[in-house]
Amino acid sequence: MSIERVPTVVFKTRVRDESVEGPNPYRWQDTSTEDLFAGKKVVVFSLPGAFTPTCSSNHLPRYEELYDEFKANGVDAIICVSVNDAFVMFKWGKEVGNKNVFLLPDGNGEFTRKMGMLVDKSNLGFGMRSWRYSMLVDDGKIEKMFIEPDFGDNCPIDPFEVSDADTMLAYIKGADAPGVTEARKAFEG
């Protein structure tokens, strides 16, 4: 791994704000990597897309399921990054039942590109997306990364072997990784 720190990026996020009048009390807010990582221990996992099979049935739901255990082991936040816009990430989170994992929209793919994880998934009609990976970040410094095998453009498969919640939690605890658990939710589509 050549990158040692998370790249400096400003994300376009949506936040609930009761001072916004009308039926949709949300506003745009710029959120920087400094806001997300400074002085914190953060688990980040990145995936190809909201509303996709592995991401929706296992990757996000298992991190959500183990959230309290991560917190008990010194993790301040868990962030899920995807090259999707803020509206898609919001609706996906609601559909999956996400409550604790921060869904971070990397709509322009800038963070993912600067991480060296942007890949072409045109073979699936996705365009440019994130490769699946996870990392432990301490005050902006990348302590550990788990990158799925077969990294590359137009990969015909979607490996999910090492970026899962159980592998990351085992790493944090200094234990052997138990392997990817079964899907937590059904996926249709």
PDB file of C-alpha atoms in Angstrom:
ATOM      1  CA  MET A   1       0.000   0.000   0.000  1.00  0.00           C
ATOM      2  CA  SER A   2       1.523   3.293  -1.051  1.00  0.00           C
ATOM      3  CA  ILE A   3      -0.894   5.722   0.587  1.00  0.00           C
ATOM      4  CA  GLU A   4      -0.299   6.420   4.286  1.00  0.00           C
ATOM      5  CA  ARG A   5      -3.014   8.982   5.062  1.00  0.00           C
ATOM      6  CA  VAL A   6      -6.556   9.484   3.867  1.00  0.00           C
ATOM      7  CA  PRO A   7      -6.602  12.047   1.052  1.00  0.00           C
ATOM      8  CA  THR A   8      -7.911  15.556   1.588  1.00  0.00           C
ATOM      9  CA  VAL A   9     -11.386  15.735   0.073  1.00  0.00           C
ATOM     10  CA  VAL A  10     -14.586  17.714   0.640  1.00  0.00           C
ATOM     11  CA  PHE A  11     -17.725  15.588   0.339  1.00  0.00           C
ATOM     12  CA  LYS A  12     -21.145  16.972  -0.609  1.00  0.00           C
ATOM     13  CA  THR A  13     -23.463  15.590   2.066  1.00  0.00           C
ATOM     14  CA  ARG A  14     -27.066  16.171   3.099  1.00  0.00           C
ATOM     15  CA  VAL A  15     -27.975  16.805   6.730  1.00  0.00           C
ATOM     16  CA  ARG A  16     -31.258  17.096   8.546  1.00  0.00           C
ATOM     17  CA  ASP A  17     -31.846  20.659   9.728  1.00  0.00           C
ATOM     18  CA  GLU A  18     -35.107  21.557  11.450  1.00  0.00           C
ATOM     19  CA  SER A  19     -34.589  25.231  10.552  1.00  0.00           C
ATOM     20  CA  VAL A  20     -35.207  24.319   6.906  1.00  0.00           C
ATOM     21  CA  GLU A  21     -38.867  24.998   6.233  1.00  0.00           C
ATOM     22  CA  GLY A  22     -41.156  22.676   4.349  1.00  0.00           C
ATOM     23  CA  PRO A  23     -41.691  18.920   4.206  1.00  0.00           C
ATOM     24  CA  ASN A  24     -38.012  18.060   3.475  1.00  0.00           C
ATOM     25  CA  PRO A  25     -35.852  19.570   6.262  1.00  0.00           C
ATOM     26  CA  TYR A  26     -32.468  18.763   4.709  1.00  0.00           C
ATOM     27  CA  ARG A  27     -29.679  20.986   3.435  1.00  0.00           C
ATOM     28  CA  TRP A  28     -26.348  20.554   1.699  1.00  0.00           C
ATOM     29  CA  GLN A  29     -23.266  20.505   3.891  1.00  0.00           C
ATOM     30  CA  ASP A  30     -19.630  20.250   2.896  1.00  0.00           C
ATOM     31  CA  THR A  31     -17.910  17.603   5.029  1.00  0.00           C
ATOM     32  CA  SER A  32     -14.131  17.305   4.868  1.00  0.00           C
ATOM     33  CA  THR A  33     -11.848  14.394   5.597  1.00  0.00           C
ATOM     34  CA  GLU A  34     -10.560  16.526   8.479  1.00  0.00           C
ATOM     35  CA  ASP A  35     -14.116  16.616   9.918  1.00  0.00           C
ATOM     36  CA  LEU A  36     -14.413  12.844   9.611  1.00  0.00           C
ATOM     37  CA  PHE A  37     -11.001  11.629  10.737  1.00  0.00           C
ATOM     38  CA  ALA A  38      -9.177  14.226  12.882  1.00  0.00           C
ATOM     39  CA  GLY A  39      -8.542  12.842  16.361  1.00  0.00           C
ATOM     40  CA  LYS A  40     -10.696   9.756  15.764  1.00  0.00           C
ATOM     41  CA  LYS A  41     -10.268   6.037  15.199  1.00  0.00           C
ATOM     42  CA  VAL A  42     -12.483   5.213  12.223  1.00  0.00           C
ATOM     43  CA  VAL A  43     -13.299   2.057  10.297  1.00  0.00           C
ATOM     44  CA  VAL A  44     -13.998   2.743   6.626  1.00  0.00           C
ATOM     45  CA  PHE A  45     -15.362   0.264   4.150  1.00  0.00           C
ATOM     46  CA  SER A  46     -15.967   1.023   0.529  1.00  0.00           C
ATOM     47  CA  LEU A  47     -18.152  -0.807  -1.905  1.00  0.00           C
ATOM     48  CA  PRO A  48     -19.199  -0.662  -5.575  1.00  0.00           C
ATOM     49  CA  GLY A  49     -22.699   0.667  -5.096  1.00  0.00           C
ATOM     50  CA  ALA A  50     -25.796   1.228  -3.027  1.00  0.00           C
ATOM     51  CA  PHE A  51     -28.704  -1.118  -3.750  1.00  0.00           C
ATOM     52  CA  THR A  52     -26.370  -3.844  -5.090  1.00  0.00           C
ATOM     53  CA  PRO A  53     -26.502  -7.488  -3.881  1.00  0.00           C
ATOM     54  CA  THR A  54     -23.447  -8.063  -1.651  1.00  0.00           C
ATOM     55  CA  CYS A  55     -23.391  -4.464  -0.430  1.00  0.00           C
ATOM     56  CA  SER A  56     -27.047  -4.600   0.651  1.00  0.00           C
ATOM     57  CA  SER A  57     -27.286  -8.175   1.939  1.00  0.00           C
ATOM     58  CA  ASN A  58     -24.031  -8.452   3.874  1.00  0.00           C
ATOM     59  CA  HIS A  59     -21.381  -5.720   3.687  1.00  0.00           C
ATOM     60  CA  LEU A  60     -23.342  -2.810   5.209  1.00  0.00           C
ATOM     61  CA  PRO A  61     -25.747  -4.883   7.361  1.00  0.00           C
ATOM     62  CA  ARG A  62     -22.924  -6.771   9.108  1.00  0.00           C
ATOM     63  CA  TYR A  63     -21.026  -3.582   9.968  1.00  0.00           C
ATOM     64  CA  GLU A  64     -24.296  -2.189  11.312  1.00  0.00           C
ATOM     65  CA  GLU A  65     -24.902  -5.390  13.303  1.00  0.00           C
ATOM     66  CA  LEU A  66     -21.438  -5.262  14.909  1.00  0.00           C
ATOM     67  CA  TYR A  67     -21.465  -1.486  15.487  1.00  0.00           C
ATOM     68  CA  ASP A  68     -21.623  -1.693  19.307  1.00  0.00           C
ATOM     69  CA  GLU A  69     -18.793  -4.219  19.373  1.00  0.00           C
ATOM     70  CA  PHE A  70     -16.609  -1.942  17.242  1.00  0.00           C
ATOM     71  CA  LYS A  71     -17.405   0.951  19.618  1.00  0.00           C
ATOM     72  CA  ALA A  72     -16.515  -1.230  22.624  1.00  0.00           C
ATOM     73  CA  ASN A  73     -13.129  -1.856  20.974  1.00  0.00           C
ATOM     74  CA  GLY A  74     -12.219   1.815  20.658  1.00  0.00           C
ATOM     75  CA  VAL A  75     -13.675   2.694  17.251  1.00  0.00           C
ATOM     76  CA  ASP A  76     -15.247   6.160  17.184  1.00  0.00           C
ATOM     77  CA  ALA A  77     -17.107   5.821  13.884  1.00  0.00           C
ATOM     78  CA  ILE A  78     -17.790   3.479  10.988  1.00  0.00           C
ATOM     79  CA  ILE A  79     -18.026   5.024   7.526  1.00  0.00           C
ATOM     80  CA  CYS A  80     -19.314   3.385   4.361  1.00  0.00           C
ATOM     81  CA  VAL A  81     -18.043   5.049   1.171  1.00  0.00           C
ATOM     82  CA  SER A  82     -19.565   4.546  -2.254  1.00  0.00           C
ATOM     83  CA  VAL A  83     -19.359   6.404  -5.553  1.00  0.00           C
ATOM     84  CA  ASN A  84     -23.023   7.353  -5.322  1.00  0.00           C
ATOM     85  CA  ASP A  85     -24.743  10.675  -4.661  1.00  0.00           C
ATOM     86  CA  ALA A  86     -26.128  11.781  -1.298  1.00  0.00           C
ATOM     87  CA  PHE A  87     -29.754  11.076  -2.252  1.00  0.00           C
ATOM     88  CA  VAL A  88     -29.029   7.489  -3.295  1.00  0.00           C
ATOM     89  CA  MET A  89     -27.006   6.828  -0.138  1.00  0.00           C
ATOM     90  CA  PHE A  90     -29.800   8.251   2.044  1.00  0.00           C
ATOM     91  CA  LYS A  91     -32.544   6.141   0.434  1.00  0.00           C
ATOM     92  CA  TRP A  92     -30.359   3.021   0.480  1.00  0.00           C
ATOM     93  CA  GLY A  93     -29.656   3.470   4.185  1.00  0.00           C
ATOM     94  CA  LYS A  94     -33.377   3.737   4.908  1.00  0.00           C
ATOM     95  CA  GLU A  95     -34.163   0.629   2.851  1.00  0.00           C
ATOM     96  CA  VAL A  96     -31.432  -1.463   4.496  1.00  0.00           C
ATOM     97  CA  GLY A  97     -32.369  -0.225   7.993  1.00  0.00           C
ATOM     98  CA  ASN A  98     -29.034   1.457   8.657  1.00  0.00           C
ATOM     99  CA  LYS A  99     -28.908   3.429  11.912  1.00  0.00           C
ATOM    100  CA  ASN A 100     -25.256   3.807  12.992  1.00  0.00           C
ATOM    101  CA  VAL A 101     -22.910   3.495  10.019  1.00  0.00           C
ATOM    102  CA  PHE A 102     -22.253   6.886   8.395  1.00  0.00           C
ATOM    103  CA  LEU A 103     -23.057   6.575   4.680  1.00  0.00           C
ATOM    104  CA  LEU A 104     -20.600   8.839   2.907  1.00  0.00           C
ATOM    105  CA  PRO A 105     -21.426   9.783  -0.694  1.00  0.00           C
ATOM    106  CA  ASP A 106     -18.356  10.070  -2.907  1.00  0.00           C
ATOM    107  CA  GLY A 107     -20.500  11.265  -5.793  1.00  0.00           C
ATOM    108  CA  ASN A 108     -17.626  12.498  -7.955  1.00  0.00           C
ATOM    109  CA  GLY A 109     -15.355   9.602  -7.020  1.00  0.00           C
ATOM    110  CA  GLU A 110     -12.658  12.036  -5.869  1.00  0.00           C
ATOM    111  CA  PHE A 111     -11.870  10.295  -2.561  1.00  0.00           C
ATOM    112  CA  THR A 112     -11.935   6.886  -4.222  1.00  0.00           C
ATOM    113  CA  ARG A 113      -9.648   8.074  -7.039  1.00  0.00           C
ATOM    114  CA  LYS A 114      -7.177   9.639  -4.606  1.00  0.00           C
ATOM    115  CA  MET A 115      -7.182   6.398  -2.601  1.00  0.00           C
ATOM    116  CA  GLY A 116      -6.192   4.570  -5.801  1.00  0.00           C
ATOM    117  CA  MET A 117      -9.350   2.471  -5.593  1.00  0.00           C
ATOM    118  CA  LEU A 118     -11.384   3.829  -8.531  1.00  0.00           C
ATOM    119  CA  VAL A 119     -12.074   1.120 -11.125  1.00  0.00           C
ATOM    120  CA  ASP A 120     -14.045   0.929 -14.340  1.00  0.00           C
ATOM    121  CA  LYS A 121     -17.124  -1.277 -14.009  1.00  0.00           C
ATOM    122  CA  SER A 122     -18.512  -0.471 -17.454  1.00  0.00           C
ATOM    123  CA  ASN A 123     -18.873  -4.208 -18.085  1.00  0.00           C
ATOM    124  CA  LEU A 124     -21.812  -4.005 -15.642  1.00  0.00           C
ATOM    125  CA  GLY A 125     -23.066  -0.608 -16.805  1.00  0.00           C
ATOM    126  CA  PHE A 126     -21.811   1.024 -13.582  1.00  0.00           C
ATOM    127  CA  GLY A 127     -19.143   3.314 -15.013  1.00  0.00           C
ATOM    128  CA  MET A 128     -16.415   4.315 -12.562  1.00  0.00           C
ATOM    129  CA  ARG A 129     -16.890   2.898  -9.065  1.00  0.00           C
ATOM    130  CA  SER A 130     -14.951   1.955  -5.959  1.00  0.00           C
ATOM    131  CA  TRP A 131     -13.176  -1.331  -5.576  1.00  0.00           C
ATOM    132  CA  ARG A 132     -14.312  -3.147  -2.439  1.00  0.00           C
ATOM    133  CA  TYR A 133     -11.964  -2.575   0.531  1.00  0.00           C
ATOM    134  CA  SER A 134     -11.881  -1.678   4.217  1.00  0.00           C
ATOM    135  CA  MET A 135      -9.407   0.242   6.333  1.00  0.00           C
ATOM    136  CA  LEU A 136      -8.701   1.262   9.888  1.00  0.00           C
ATOM    137  CA  VAL A 137      -7.812   4.949  10.135  1.00  0.00           C
ATOM    138  CA  ASP A 138      -6.356   6.574  13.241  1.00  0.00           C
ATOM    139  CA  ASP A 139      -6.355  10.406  13.191  1.00  0.00           C
ATOM    140  CA  GLY A 140      -6.186  10.394   9.389  1.00  0.00           C
ATOM    141  CA  LYS A 141      -3.357   7.823   9.219  1.00  0.00           C
ATOM    142  CA  ILE A 142      -4.197   4.540   7.528  1.00  0.00           C
ATOM    143  CA  GLU A 143      -3.238   1.801   9.986  1.00  0.00           C
ATOM    144  CA  LYS A 144      -4.473  -1.241   8.033  1.00  0.00           C
ATOM    145  CA  MET A 145      -6.178  -1.942   4.701  1.00  0.00           C
ATOM    146  CA  PHE A 146      -7.988  -5.031   3.509  1.00  0.00           C
ATOM    147  CA  ILE A 147      -8.292  -4.919  -0.297  1.00  0.00           C
ATOM    148  CA  GLU A 148     -10.315  -7.548  -2.122  1.00  0.00           C
ATOM    149  CA  PRO A 149      -8.389  -9.733  -4.586  1.00  0.00           C
ATOM    150  CA  ASP A 150      -8.404  -9.375  -8.392  1.00  0.00           C
ATOM    151  CA  PHE A 151      -8.310  -5.552  -8.257  1.00  0.00           C
ATOM    152  CA  GLY A 152      -8.820  -4.115 -11.717  1.00  0.00           C
ATOM    153  CA  ASP A 153     -11.068  -2.636 -14.340  1.00  0.00           C
ATOM    154  CA  ASN A 154     -14.072  -4.602 -15.597  1.00  0.00           C
ATOM    155  CA  CYS A 155     -13.500  -7.476 -13.191  1.00  0.00           C
ATOM    156  CA  PRO A 156     -16.073 -10.172 -14.070  1.00  0.00           C
ATOM    157  CA  ILE A 157     -16.601 -11.026 -10.384  1.00  0.00           C
ATOM    158  CA  ASP A 158     -17.160  -9.050  -7.160  1.00  0.00           C
ATOM    159  CA  PRO A 159     -14.799 -10.567  -4.576  1.00  0.00           C
ATOM    160  CA  PHE A 160     -15.924 -10.314  -0.960  1.00  0.00           C
ATOM    161  CA  GLU A 161     -13.374 -12.149   1.174  1.00  0.00           C
ATOM    162  CA  VAL A 162     -11.463  -9.671   3.387  1.00  0.00           C
ATOM    163  CA  SER A 163     -13.236  -6.290   3.606  1.00  0.00           C
ATOM    164  CA  ASP A 164     -16.060  -7.661   5.738  1.00  0.00           C
ATOM    165  CA  ALA A 165     -16.913  -6.532   9.256  1.00  0.00           C
ATOM    166  CA  ASP A 166     -15.772  -9.733  10.952  1.00  0.00           C
ATOM    167  CA  THR A 167     -12.276  -9.566   9.439  1.00  0.00           C
ATOM    168  CA  MET A 168     -11.866  -5.939  10.518  1.00  0.00           C
ATOM    169  CA  LEU A 169     -13.162  -6.593  14.021  1.00  0.00           C
ATOM    170  CA  ALA A 170     -10.812  -9.583  14.383  1.00  0.00           C
ATOM    171  CA  TYR A 171      -7.886  -7.376  13.304  1.00  0.00           C
ATOM    172  CA  ILE A 172      -8.791  -4.735  15.896  1.00  0.00           C
ATOM    173  CA  LYS A 173      -9.042  -7.416  18.600  1.00  0.00           C
ATOM    174  CA  GLY A 174      -5.766  -9.044  17.521  1.00  0.00           C
ATOM    175  CA  ALA A 175      -7.578 -12.290  16.701  1.00  0.00           C
ATOM    176  CA  ASP A 176      -7.699 -14.583  13.688  1.00  0.00           C
ATOM    177  CA  ALA A 177     -10.290 -13.604  11.092  1.00  0.00           C
ATOM    178  CA  PRO A 178     -13.234 -16.014  11.156  1.00  0.00           C
ATOM    179  CA  GLY A 179     -14.165 -15.462   7.503  1.00  0.00           C
ATOM    180  CA  VAL A 180     -17.147 -13.769   5.912  1.00  0.00           C
ATOM    181  CA  THR A 181     -20.465 -14.536   7.584  1.00  0.00           C
ATOM    182  CA  GLU A 182     -23.612 -15.509   5.741  1.00  0.00           C
ATOM    183  CA  ALA A 183     -25.739 -12.735   4.274  1.00  0.00           C
ATOM    184  CA  ARG A 184     -27.685 -10.818   6.896  1.00  0.00           C
ATOM    185  CA  LYS A 185     -30.527  -9.701   4.614  1.00  0.00           C
ATOM    186  CA  ALA A 186     -32.225 -11.066   1.532  1.00  0.00           C
ATOM    187  CA  PHE A 187     -31.624  -9.278  -1.761  1.00  0.00           C
ATOM    188  CA  GLU A 188     -33.982  -9.177  -4.700  1.00  0.00           C
ATOM    189  CA  GLY A 189     -33.168  -7.605  -8.038  1.00  0.00           C
TER     190      GLY A 189
END
